[in-house]
Amino acid sequence: MDRRLTGISASPGIVAGPVYVLHAGEEEAGIFEAQMLILQDTEMIGRVDGLIRQNLAAESAFEITMLDLRHHFARHASPMMRERVGDLADVQIRVLSLLLGLPDHDPVDVPKGANAILVTHDLTPSLTVQLDREAIAAIATDAGTRVSHVAILARSLGIPAVVGLRDATSRLKTGEMAILDGAAGTISVNPTAEEIRHFNERSQREAALTQELELLRSAESITLDGHKLVLRANVDFPEEADFAVRSGAEGVGLMRTEFLVVGRTTMPDEEEQFRAYKKVAESFDGAPVVIRTYDIGGDKLPVGGHPTEANPFLGWRAIRMCLDEPEMFKVQLRALMRAASFGDVRIMLPLVVSNDEVRQARVLLEEGSAELEARNVPHRKNIPLGVMIETPAAAVSADSFVGDASFFSIGTNDLTQYTLAIDRGNANLAPRFTPLHPAVLRLIQRTVQVGAANDIEVTVCGEMASQPLTAFALIGLGVRSMSVSPRSVTLLKRLVLGTTASVAAKSAVAAMEARTAAASEAIILQAFTETFGEVAELLDGLPHIM
Ligand code: PEP
Ligand code: MG
């Protein structure tokens, strides 16, 4: 082996292939998005279409339209619009090259079948979603952590990924052969024969583990001391629903609807959203399907149209933005109420800090229902409305939602981020991002207690639920419902089947009393290892370190 790079395990799977370094930092990714925006512009498309209908060749029609737009933009009063001229020129050259059969200069242009390991500084959610899966087999990034959205998406898409490598883009070169091990979080460059042998062994072991876990698909998840756990799936795209059903999940605990929006120029209309939600609801045949309203903002921005903010994670996002844009929000609420006629759809509000947000959302739901009634559109009125507990404010005052919220779902990714004041996507802070910190555990326990006292279902849908070690702590805290990535459902069943809840509870209580995050982690790890003994390694077969 020539070199070995170690980062953060983001999505399991092992891949051997050529490295493809894409110098696409955040800024460059922004440029691609701006260029996609231009290409999706309906007015531009309409003009080109009009000229083609006047018998102009497609190349000429496109060139004339783009020249006209460049002329217009170059004279625009806004400096921001004038800056777009460069993008227009780039788009013009690339589209013309394609139309004329000339070589394309797409910086993400990896040939199909290349089985490449894409190495970049960072990837935005929208670029991740649009990667050509026939060309790119794995992702490696300098930035990011296990809970950054690129990592979450990579897991949803089943693309092996290592993030937080810090300097991979400067240490790796396009064309070098490498082995990326998503579970171990490593990249081995120019592997030796021994390394390749290890790769083959590892691939076989992963396949065997997958087979073993598959036998658990239809198993009930009950602890050794008789506690039933509900295991639902997190679904990021409607297309994932079928896979989630096959994984043995008892419904959807979190559908992240913002991924319907990222990477596009316009918001999906009521009809398009209705179809997406209906598809997921129907796939689950009556089991609960919890759909979260738009959590747009932070790093999940749709293309364009959003003001730049100094602190986007503390900014105008999620429920805040939705309540300030009621007409846009009501389109989503109407689509959700319509889809609820086809399954047990429940609505969940993200980033709530105060109960008035729930009440305001309910007023909009009622307005949306009246609008549907006026249009004679069938829908379900009395749809359960729950809140995500993902801010310290919501956890500490969980009791303030009693009577207004139908259920709680703990978002441990954000709850950890906001409790510890540690950016969840910052690779430099990854070792400090400790969901087993006693403060986080206490907030989870408090929420669970409020739920139990008031007969409110409490689910955990953050990454803590998808990882055996942290899920073990959650069982100990009294959590009895979890929503995990579809690929983790059977792994979690295996965990539950081997856990004694009272043993987990003892360690969770001790961990909450620990004085440091490290001490808390050590307590949980010890109980976990004692419980699973030899099979701890099996549970470790997929990554559990955050
Ligand atoms: C969370 O914050 O834990 C969560 C589930 O939501 P997201 O990761 O989409 O912010
Ligand atoms: Mg969140």
Coordinates of C-alpha atoms and ligand atoms in Angstrom, one line a residue:
M1 CA 0.0 0.0 0.0
D2 CA 1.2 3.4 -0.9
R3 CA -0.8 5.5 1.4
R4 CA -3.7 5.1 3.8
L5 CA -6.1 7.9 4.6
T6 CA -8.4 7.8 7.6
G7 CA -11.6 9.8 7.9
I8 CA -15.1 9.3 9.3
S9 CA -17.2 6.3 8.3
A10 CA -20.3 7.7 6.7
S11 CA -21.9 4.9 4.7
P12 CA -20.9 1.2 4.7
G13 CA -19.7 -0.9 1.8
I14 CA -16.2 -1.5 0.3
V15 CA -15.2 -0.4 -3.2
A16 CA -12.0 -0.9 -5.3
G17 CA -11.7 1.5 -8.2
P18 CA -9.9 4.5 -9.7
V19 CA -9.9 7.8 -7.8
Y20 CA -11.6 10.8 -9.5
V21 CA -10.6 14.0 -7.8
L22 CA -13.2 16.8 -8.4
H23 CA -12.0 20.2 -7.2
A24 CA -15.5 21.2 -6.3
G25 CA -15.5 23.0 -3.1
E26 CA -18.6 24.6 -1.6
E27 CA -18.2 27.6 -3.9
E28 CA -17.8 25.4 -7.0
A29 CA -20.8 23.3 -6.0
G30 CA -22.7 26.6 -5.7
I31 CA -21.7 27.4 -9.3
F32 CA -23.0 24.1 -10.6
E33 CA -26.3 24.8 -8.8
A34 CA -26.5 28.2 -10.4
Q35 CA -25.8 26.7 -13.8
M36 CA -28.5 24.0 -13.3
L37 CA -30.8 26.9 -12.3
I38 CA -30.2 28.5 -15.7
L39 CA -30.8 25.3 -17.6
Q40 CA -34.1 24.7 -15.8
D41 CA -35.4 28.2 -16.4
T42 CA -38.7 27.8 -18.1
E43 CA -38.5 31.2 -19.8
M44 CA -35.2 30.3 -21.4
I45 CA -36.5 26.9 -22.5
G46 CA -39.6 28.5 -23.9
R47 CA -37.6 30.9 -26.0
V48 CA -35.3 28.2 -27.4
D49 CA -38.4 26.1 -28.1
G50 CA -40.0 29.0 -29.9
L51 CA -37.0 29.5 -32.2
I52 CA -36.8 25.8 -33.0
R53 CA -40.4 25.9 -34.0
Q54 CA -39.5 28.7 -36.4
N55 CA -37.2 26.1 -38.0
L56 CA -33.9 27.2 -36.5
A57 CA -31.4 24.4 -35.7
A58 CA -31.3 23.6 -31.9
E59 CA -27.7 24.8 -31.6
S60 CA -28.5 28.2 -33.2
A61 CA -31.7 28.6 -31.2
F62 CA -29.8 27.9 -28.0
E63 CA -26.9 30.2 -28.9
I64 CA -29.1 33.1 -29.9
T65 CA -31.1 32.8 -26.7
M66 CA -28.0 32.6 -24.5
L67 CA -26.3 35.5 -26.2
D68 CA -29.4 37.6 -25.7
L69 CA -29.5 36.6 -22.0
R70 CA -25.8 37.4 -21.6
H71 CA -26.4 40.8 -23.1
H72 CA -29.3 41.4 -20.8
F73 CA -27.4 40.2 -17.6
A74 CA -24.3 42.2 -18.5
R75 CA -26.3 45.4 -18.3
H76 CA -28.2 44.5 -15.2
A77 CA -28.3 47.0 -12.3
S78 CA -27.6 44.3 -9.7
P79 CA -23.9 43.3 -9.4
M80 CA -25.1 39.8 -8.4
M81 CA -26.9 39.4 -11.7
R82 CA -23.9 40.8 -13.6
E83 CA -21.8 38.1 -11.9
R84 CA -24.0 35.5 -13.6
V85 CA -22.6 36.3 -17.0
G86 CA -19.7 33.9 -16.5
D87 CA -22.1 31.1 -15.6
L88 CA -24.2 31.8 -18.7
A89 CA -21.1 31.6 -20.8
D90 CA -20.1 28.2 -19.2
V91 CA -23.5 26.8 -19.7
Q92 CA -23.6 28.0 -23.3
I93 CA -20.2 26.3 -24.1
R94 CA -21.2 23.0 -22.4
V95 CA -24.6 22.7 -24.0
L96 CA -23.3 23.7 -27.4
S97 CA -20.4 21.2 -27.1
L98 CA -23.0 18.5 -26.4
L99 CA -25.3 19.5 -29.2
L100 CA -22.4 19.6 -31.7
G101 CA -21.0 16.2 -30.5
L102 CA -17.8 17.8 -29.2
P103 CA -16.0 16.5 -26.0
D104 CA -17.8 17.7 -22.9
H105 CA -15.9 19.5 -20.2
D106 CA -18.1 18.5 -17.4
P107 CA -16.0 18.5 -14.2
V108 CA -18.1 15.7 -12.8
D109 CA -18.0 13.8 -16.1
V110 CA -16.8 10.3 -15.1
P111 CA -17.5 7.7 -17.8
K112 CA -20.2 5.2 -17.1
G113 CA -19.0 1.9 -15.8
A114 CA -15.9 3.6 -14.3
N115 CA -16.7 2.4 -10.8
A116 CA -14.9 5.5 -9.6
I117 CA -14.3 6.8 -6.1
L118 CA -15.3 10.4 -6.3
V119 CA -13.1 12.6 -4.1
T120 CA -14.2 16.2 -3.4
H121 CA -13.8 18.8 -0.8
D122 CA -17.5 18.7 0.0
L123 CA -20.8 17.8 -1.7
T124 CA -24.1 19.6 -1.4
P125 CA -27.3 17.5 -0.9
S126 CA -28.5 18.4 -4.3
L127 CA -25.2 17.3 -6.1
T128 CA -25.2 14.1 -4.1
V129 CA -28.7 13.3 -5.2
Q130 CA -27.8 13.9 -8.8
L131 CA -24.5 11.8 -9.0
D132 CA -24.4 9.4 -11.9
R133 CA -24.6 6.0 -10.0
E134 CA -23.4 4.2 -13.1
A135 CA -20.1 6.0 -13.0
I136 CA -19.5 6.7 -9.3
A137 CA -19.3 3.8 -6.9
A138 CA -18.2 5.6 -3.7
I139 CA -17.7 9.1 -2.3
A140 CA -14.9 10.6 -0.2
T141 CA -14.9 14.1 1.1
D142 CA -12.5 16.4 3.0
A143 CA -15.4 17.9 4.9
G144 CA -18.4 16.5 6.7
T145 CA -19.3 14.2 9.6
R146 CA -21.5 11.1 10.0
V147 CA -24.5 13.3 10.6
S148 CA -24.0 15.8 7.9
H149 CA -26.6 15.5 5.3
V150 CA -24.3 14.3 2.6
A151 CA -23.5 11.3 4.8
I152 CA -27.2 10.7 5.5
L153 CA -28.0 10.9 1.8
A154 CA -25.1 8.5 0.9
R155 CA -26.6 6.0 3.3
S156 CA -30.0 6.4 1.8
L157 CA -28.7 6.0 -1.7
G158 CA -26.5 3.0 -0.6
I159 CA -23.3 4.7 -1.8
P160 CA -20.3 3.7 0.3
A161 CA -18.8 6.9 1.7
V162 CA -16.0 8.2 3.9
V163 CA -16.2 11.9 5.0
G164 CA -14.0 14.2 7.1
L165 CA -10.8 13.2 5.4
R166 CA -9.6 16.8 5.7
D167 CA -7.0 16.8 2.9
A168 CA -8.0 13.9 0.5
T169 CA -8.3 16.3 -2.4
S170 CA -4.7 17.3 -2.1
R171 CA -3.3 13.9 -1.3
L172 CA -5.1 11.8 -3.9
K173 CA -4.7 12.1 -7.7
T174 CA -7.2 11.2 -10.4
G175 CA -6.5 7.8 -11.9
E176 CA -4.8 6.3 -8.8
M177 CA -6.2 2.9 -7.8
A178 CA -7.7 2.8 -4.3
I179 CA -9.9 0.8 -1.9
L180 CA -12.5 2.7 0.0
D181 CA -13.9 1.0 3.1
G182 CA -17.0 2.9 4.1
A183 CA -17.5 1.0 7.4
A184 CA -13.9 1.5 8.5
G185 CA -13.7 5.0 7.2
T186 CA -10.5 4.4 5.3
I187 CA -9.0 4.8 1.8
S188 CA -6.0 2.7 0.8
V189 CA -4.2 4.1 -2.2
N190 CA -2.3 1.8 -4.7
P191 CA -3.1 -1.3 -2.7
T192 CA -0.7 -4.2 -2.5
A193 CA -1.7 -7.8 -3.3
E194 CA -2.2 -8.4 0.4
E195 CA -4.5 -5.4 0.6
I196 CA -6.5 -6.7 -2.3
R197 CA -6.8 -10.1 -0.6
H198 CA -8.1 -8.3 2.5
F199 CA -10.6 -6.4 0.3
N200 CA -11.9 -9.6 -1.2
E201 CA -12.3 -11.1 2.3
R202 CA -14.0 -8.1 3.6
S203 CA -16.5 -8.0 0.7
Q204 CA -17.3 -11.6 1.4
R205 CA -17.8 -10.9 5.1
E206 CA -20.1 -8.0 4.4
A207 CA -22.1 -10.1 2.1
A208 CA -22.4 -12.9 4.7
L209 CA -23.4 -10.3 7.4
T210 CA -26.1 -8.9 5.1
Q211 CA -27.4 -12.4 4.4
E212 CA -27.5 -13.2 8.1
L213 CA -29.3 -10.0 8.9
E214 CA -31.8 -10.6 6.1
L215 CA -33.2 -13.6 8.1
L216 CA -34.3 -11.1 10.7
R217 CA -36.6 -9.1 8.3
S218 CA -39.8 -10.5 9.6
A219 CA -38.6 -11.0 13.2
E220 CA -40.4 -9.1 16.0
S221 CA -38.0 -6.8 17.8
I222 CA -38.4 -7.8 21.5
T223 CA -35.7 -7.4 24.1
L224 CA -34.6 -10.4 26.2
D225 CA -36.7 -9.1 29.1
G226 CA -39.8 -8.8 27.0
H227 CA -39.9 -5.1 25.9
K228 CA -41.3 -4.6 22.4
L229 CA -39.6 -2.0 20.3
V230 CA -41.2 -0.4 17.3
L231 CA -38.7 0.0 14.4
R232 CA -39.7 2.3 11.6
A233 CA -37.6 3.6 8.7
N234 CA -36.3 7.0 7.7
V235 CA -37.1 7.7 4.1
D236 CA -35.4 10.5 2.3
F237 CA -36.9 9.9 -1.2
P238 CA -40.2 8.4 -2.2
E239 CA -38.3 5.8 -4.3
E240 CA -36.8 4.4 -1.0
A241 CA -40.2 3.4 0.3
D242 CA -40.2 -0.1 -1.3
F243 CA -36.8 -0.8 0.1
A244 CA -37.9 0.3 3.5
V245 CA -40.9 -2.0 3.4
R246 CA -38.7 -5.0 2.4
S247 CA -36.3 -4.1 5.3
G248 CA -39.0 -5.1 7.7
A249 CA -39.7 -1.6 9.0
E250 CA -43.1 -1.1 10.7
G251 CA -43.8 2.1 8.9
V252 CA -41.9 5.3 8.3
G253 CA -40.8 7.3 11.3
L254 CA -39.3 10.2 9.3
M255 CA -39.7 11.2 5.7
R256 CA -37.5 14.2 5.0
T257 CA -39.5 16.1 2.4
E258 CA -36.9 18.8 1.7
F259 CA -35.1 16.4 -0.6
L260 CA -38.1 16.8 -2.9
V261 CA -37.0 20.4 -3.2
V262 CA -33.2 20.6 -3.1
G263 CA -31.5 21.0 -6.5
R264 CA -34.6 22.5 -8.2
T265 CA -35.6 25.9 -9.2
T266 CA -39.3 25.8 -8.1
M267 CA -41.1 24.3 -5.3
P268 CA -43.1 21.1 -6.2
D269 CA -46.8 21.9 -6.5
E270 CA -49.6 20.3 -4.6
E271 CA -50.2 17.5 -7.1
E272 CA -46.6 16.5 -7.3
Q273 CA -46.2 16.4 -3.5
F274 CA -49.5 14.5 -3.2
R275 CA -48.2 11.8 -5.5
A276 CA -44.9 11.5 -3.6
Y277 CA -46.6 11.3 -0.2
K278 CA -49.3 8.9 -1.5
K279 CA -46.7 6.6 -2.9
V280 CA -45.0 6.3 0.5
A281 CA -48.3 6.0 2.4
E282 CA -49.6 3.2 0.1
S283 CA -46.3 1.3 0.2
F284 CA -46.8 0.8 3.9
D285 CA -50.3 -0.6 3.7
G286 CA -51.8 1.1 6.8
A287 CA -48.7 1.3 9.0
P288 CA -47.9 4.8 10.3
V289 CA -46.0 7.1 7.9
V290 CA -44.7 10.2 9.6
I291 CA -43.9 12.9 7.1
R292 CA -41.9 15.9 8.2
T293 CA -42.8 19.3 6.8
Y294 CA -40.0 21.1 5.0
D295 CA -36.8 21.4 7.0
I296 CA -35.3 23.8 4.4
G297 CA -32.4 26.0 5.5
G298 CA -29.1 25.2 7.2
D299 CA -27.3 23.1 4.7
K300 CA -30.5 21.9 3.0
L301 CA -31.2 24.8 0.7
P302 CA -33.2 24.6 -2.5
V303 CA -31.5 26.3 -5.4
G304 CA -31.7 30.1 -5.3
G305 CA -34.3 32.3 -3.7
H306 CA -32.8 32.2 -0.2
P307 CA -31.1 35.1 1.6
T308 CA -27.6 34.4 2.7
E309 CA -27.4 34.3 6.5
A310 CA -24.5 34.6 8.9
N311 CA -25.7 31.7 11.0
P312 CA -28.0 29.5 8.8
F313 CA -28.3 26.7 11.4
L314 CA -29.7 29.3 13.8
G315 CA -31.5 31.1 11.0
W316 CA -34.7 31.4 9.0
R317 CA -35.4 27.8 8.4
A318 CA -37.7 24.8 8.9
I319 CA -41.0 25.6 10.8
R320 CA -39.9 29.3 11.1
M321 CA -39.8 29.7 7.3
C322 CA -42.9 27.7 6.7
L323 CA -45.0 29.8 9.2
D324 CA -43.7 33.0 7.6
E325 CA -44.6 31.7 4.1
P326 CA -48.1 30.3 4.8
E327 CA -49.2 30.0 1.2
M328 CA -46.2 27.9 0.3
F329 CA -46.6 25.9 3.6
K330 CA -50.3 25.3 2.9
V331 CA -49.5 23.7 -0.4
Q332 CA -47.6 21.0 1.5
L333 CA -50.2 20.7 4.2
R334 CA -53.0 20.2 1.6
A335 CA -50.9 17.6 -0.2
L336 CA -50.3 15.7 3.1
M337 CA -54.0 15.8 4.1
R338 CA -54.9 14.4 0.7
A339 CA -52.3 11.6 0.9
A340 CA -53.7 10.8 4.4
S341 CA -56.8 9.3 2.6
F342 CA -54.5 6.5 1.4
G343 CA -52.7 5.5 4.6
D344 CA -51.9 6.4 8.2
V345 CA -50.1 9.7 7.3
R346 CA -49.0 11.8 10.3
I347 CA -47.5 15.2 10.1
M348 CA -44.3 16.2 12.0
L349 CA -42.9 19.8 12.5
P350 CA -39.1 20.3 12.6
L351 CA -37.1 22.7 14.7
V352 CA -39.9 23.6 17.0
V353 CA -38.9 25.7 20.1
S354 CA -42.3 26.8 21.4
N355 CA -45.8 25.5 21.4
D356 CA -47.3 28.5 19.6
E357 CA -45.6 27.1 16.5
V358 CA -47.7 24.0 16.8
R359 CA -50.8 26.0 17.3
Q360 CA -50.1 28.2 14.3
A361 CA -49.4 25.2 12.1
R362 CA -52.7 23.7 13.2
V363 CA -54.6 26.9 12.2
L364 CA -52.9 26.6 8.7
L365 CA -53.9 22.9 8.6
E366 CA -57.5 23.9 9.3
E367 CA -57.4 26.6 6.6
G368 CA -55.9 24.1 4.1
S369 CA -58.6 21.6 4.9
A370 CA -61.3 24.3 4.3
E371 CA -59.7 25.1 0.9
L372 CA -59.7 21.4 -0.1
E373 CA -63.4 21.2 1.0
A374 CA -64.2 24.2 -1.2
R375 CA -62.6 22.4 -4.1
N376 CA -64.4 19.1 -3.2
V377 CA -61.1 17.3 -2.8
P378 CA -61.1 14.2 -0.6
H379 CA -58.7 14.4 2.4
R380 CA -58.3 13.6 6.0
K381 CA -59.0 16.4 8.4
N382 CA -58.0 15.0 11.8
I383 CA -54.5 14.1 10.9
P384 CA -52.1 13.6 13.9
L385 CA -49.7 16.5 14.2
G386 CA -46.4 15.9 16.1
V387 CA -43.3 17.7 16.9
M388 CA -39.6 17.0 16.6
I389 CA -37.7 17.4 19.8
E390 CA -34.4 18.6 18.4
T391 CA -33.7 21.8 20.3
P392 CA -32.9 22.0 24.0
A393 CA -35.8 24.4 24.3
A394 CA -38.3 21.7 23.1
A395 CA -36.7 19.0 25.3
V396 CA -36.6 21.0 28.5
S397 CA -40.2 22.2 28.0
A398 CA -41.6 19.0 26.4
D399 CA -44.5 19.2 28.8
S400 CA -45.6 22.5 27.1
F401 CA -46.6 20.5 24.0
V402 CA -49.0 18.2 25.9
G403 CA -52.5 18.6 24.5
D404 CA -51.3 20.1 21.3
A405 CA -48.8 17.7 19.9
S406 CA -50.0 14.1 19.1
F407 CA -46.4 12.6 19.3
F408 CA -42.8 13.4 19.9
S409 CA -39.9 12.4 17.7
I410 CA -36.4 13.1 19.0
G411 CA -34.0 14.4 16.4
T412 CA -30.7 13.5 18.1
N413 CA -28.5 15.0 15.3
D414 CA -29.8 18.5 15.9
L415 CA -30.4 17.9 19.6
T416 CA -26.7 17.1 20.0
Q417 CA -25.6 20.0 17.8
Y418 CA -27.7 22.6 19.6
T419 CA -27.1 21.2 23.1
L420 CA -23.3 21.0 22.8
A421 CA -23.1 24.0 20.4
I422 CA -21.1 21.9 18.0
D423 CA -21.7 22.2 14.2
R424 CA -22.9 18.7 13.1
G425 CA -21.2 19.0 9.7
N426 CA -17.8 20.3 10.9
A427 CA -15.1 17.6 10.4
N428 CA -12.7 19.4 12.7
L429 CA -15.2 19.1 15.6
A430 CA -16.3 15.5 14.8
P431 CA -14.5 14.0 17.9
R432 CA -16.3 16.5 20.1
F433 CA -19.8 15.6 18.6
T434 CA -20.7 13.2 21.3
P435 CA -24.4 12.2 21.4
L436 CA -23.7 10.1 24.5
H437 CA -22.8 13.3 26.4
P438 CA -24.7 13.3 29.8
A439 CA -26.5 16.5 28.9
V440 CA -27.9 15.0 25.7
L441 CA -28.9 11.8 27.5
R442 CA -30.7 13.8 30.2
L443 CA -32.7 15.7 27.6
I444 CA -33.7 12.5 25.9
Q445 CA -34.7 10.9 29.2
R446 CA -36.8 14.0 30.1
T447 CA -38.6 13.8 26.9
V448 CA -39.3 10.1 27.3
Q449 CA -40.6 10.7 30.8
V450 CA -43.0 13.5 29.7
G451 CA -44.2 11.2 26.9
A452 CA -44.8 8.3 29.3
A453 CA -46.6 10.4 31.8
N454 CA -49.0 11.8 29.2
D455 CA -49.4 8.8 26.9
I456 CA -47.6 10.4 24.0
E457 CA -45.5 8.2 21.7
V458 CA -41.8 9.1 21.7
T459 CA -39.7 8.0 18.8
V460 CA -36.0 8.7 18.2
C461 CA -35.4 9.4 14.5
G462 CA -31.8 10.8 14.6
E463 CA -28.7 8.8 13.8
M464 CA -28.3 7.6 17.4
A465 CA -31.1 5.2 16.7
S466 CA -29.3 3.7 13.7
Q467 CA -26.1 2.9 15.5
P468 CA -26.0 -0.2 17.8
L469 CA -23.9 1.4 20.6
T470 CA -26.0 4.5 20.9
A471 CA -29.3 2.7 20.3
F472 CA -28.4 0.5 23.2
A473 CA -28.2 3.6 25.4
L474 CA -31.6 4.8 24.0
I475 CA -33.2 1.5 25.0
G476 CA -31.7 2.1 28.4
L477 CA -33.3 5.5 28.6
G478 CA -36.7 4.0 28.0
V479 CA -37.1 4.7 24.3
R480 CA -39.4 2.1 22.8
S481 CA -39.8 3.4 19.2
M482 CA -37.0 4.2 16.8
S483 CA -36.8 5.2 13.2
V484 CA -33.6 4.2 11.4
S485 CA -32.1 4.2 8.0
P486 CA -33.7 1.3 6.0
R487 CA -30.3 -0.4 5.8
S488 CA -30.1 -0.5 9.6
V489 CA -33.5 -2.0 10.4
T490 CA -32.3 -5.6 10.6
L491 CA -29.1 -4.6 12.4
L492 CA -31.2 -2.9 15.0
K493 CA -33.5 -6.0 15.3
R494 CA -30.4 -8.0 16.0
L495 CA -29.4 -5.5 18.7
V496 CA -32.8 -5.5 20.3
L497 CA -33.0 -9.3 20.3
G498 CA -29.8 -9.5 22.2
T499 CA -30.4 -6.7 24.7
T500 CA -31.8 -6.9 28.2
A501 CA -33.5 -3.5 28.7
S502 CA -32.9 -3.5 32.5
V503 CA -29.2 -3.9 31.9
A504 CA -29.1 -1.1 29.3
A505 CA -31.1 1.0 31.8
K506 CA -28.6 0.6 34.5
S507 CA -25.7 1.7 32.3
A508 CA -27.8 4.6 30.9
V509 CA -28.5 5.9 34.4
A510 CA -24.8 5.7 35.3
A511 CA -23.9 7.4 32.0
M512 CA -26.3 10.3 32.8
E513 CA -24.5 10.8 36.1
A514 CA -21.0 10.7 34.5
R515 CA -19.1 14.0 34.6
T516 CA -17.7 13.9 31.1
A517 CA -18.8 12.7 27.7
A518 CA -15.8 10.3 27.6
A519 CA -16.8 8.7 30.9
S520 CA -20.4 8.3 29.7
E521 CA -19.3 6.7 26.5
A522 CA -17.0 4.3 28.4
I523 CA -19.9 3.2 30.6
I524 CA -22.2 2.5 27.7
L525 CA -19.4 0.7 25.8
Q526 CA -18.6 -1.6 28.7
A527 CA -22.2 -2.6 29.2
F528 CA -22.6 -3.1 25.4
T529 CA -19.5 -5.3 25.1
E530 CA -20.5 -7.3 28.2
T531 CA -23.9 -7.9 26.7
F532 CA -22.8 -8.9 23.2
G533 CA -19.5 -10.6 24.0
E534 CA -18.4 -12.3 20.9
V535 CA -21.2 -10.9 18.7
A536 CA -20.1 -7.3 19.5
E537 CA -17.9 -7.7 16.5
L538 CA -20.9 -8.6 14.4
L539 CA -22.8 -5.5 15.5
D540 CA -19.6 -3.6 14.8
G541 CA -19.7 -4.9 11.2
L542 CA -21.5 -1.7 10.3
P543 CA -20.2 1.6 11.7
H544 CA -21.4 2.7 15.1
I545 CA -18.9 5.4 15.9
M546 CA -20.3 8.9 15.2
Ligands
PEP1 C1 -32.2 15.2 13.5 O1 -31.9 16.3 13.6 O2 -31.8 14.3 14.3 C2 -33.1 14.7 12.4 C3 -33.6 13.5 12.4 O3 -33.3 15.5 11.4 P1 -32.2 15.9 10.3 O4 -31.0 15.0 10.4 O5 -32.9 15.9 9.0 O6 -31.9 17.4 10.7
MG2 MG -33.0 17.8 12.5

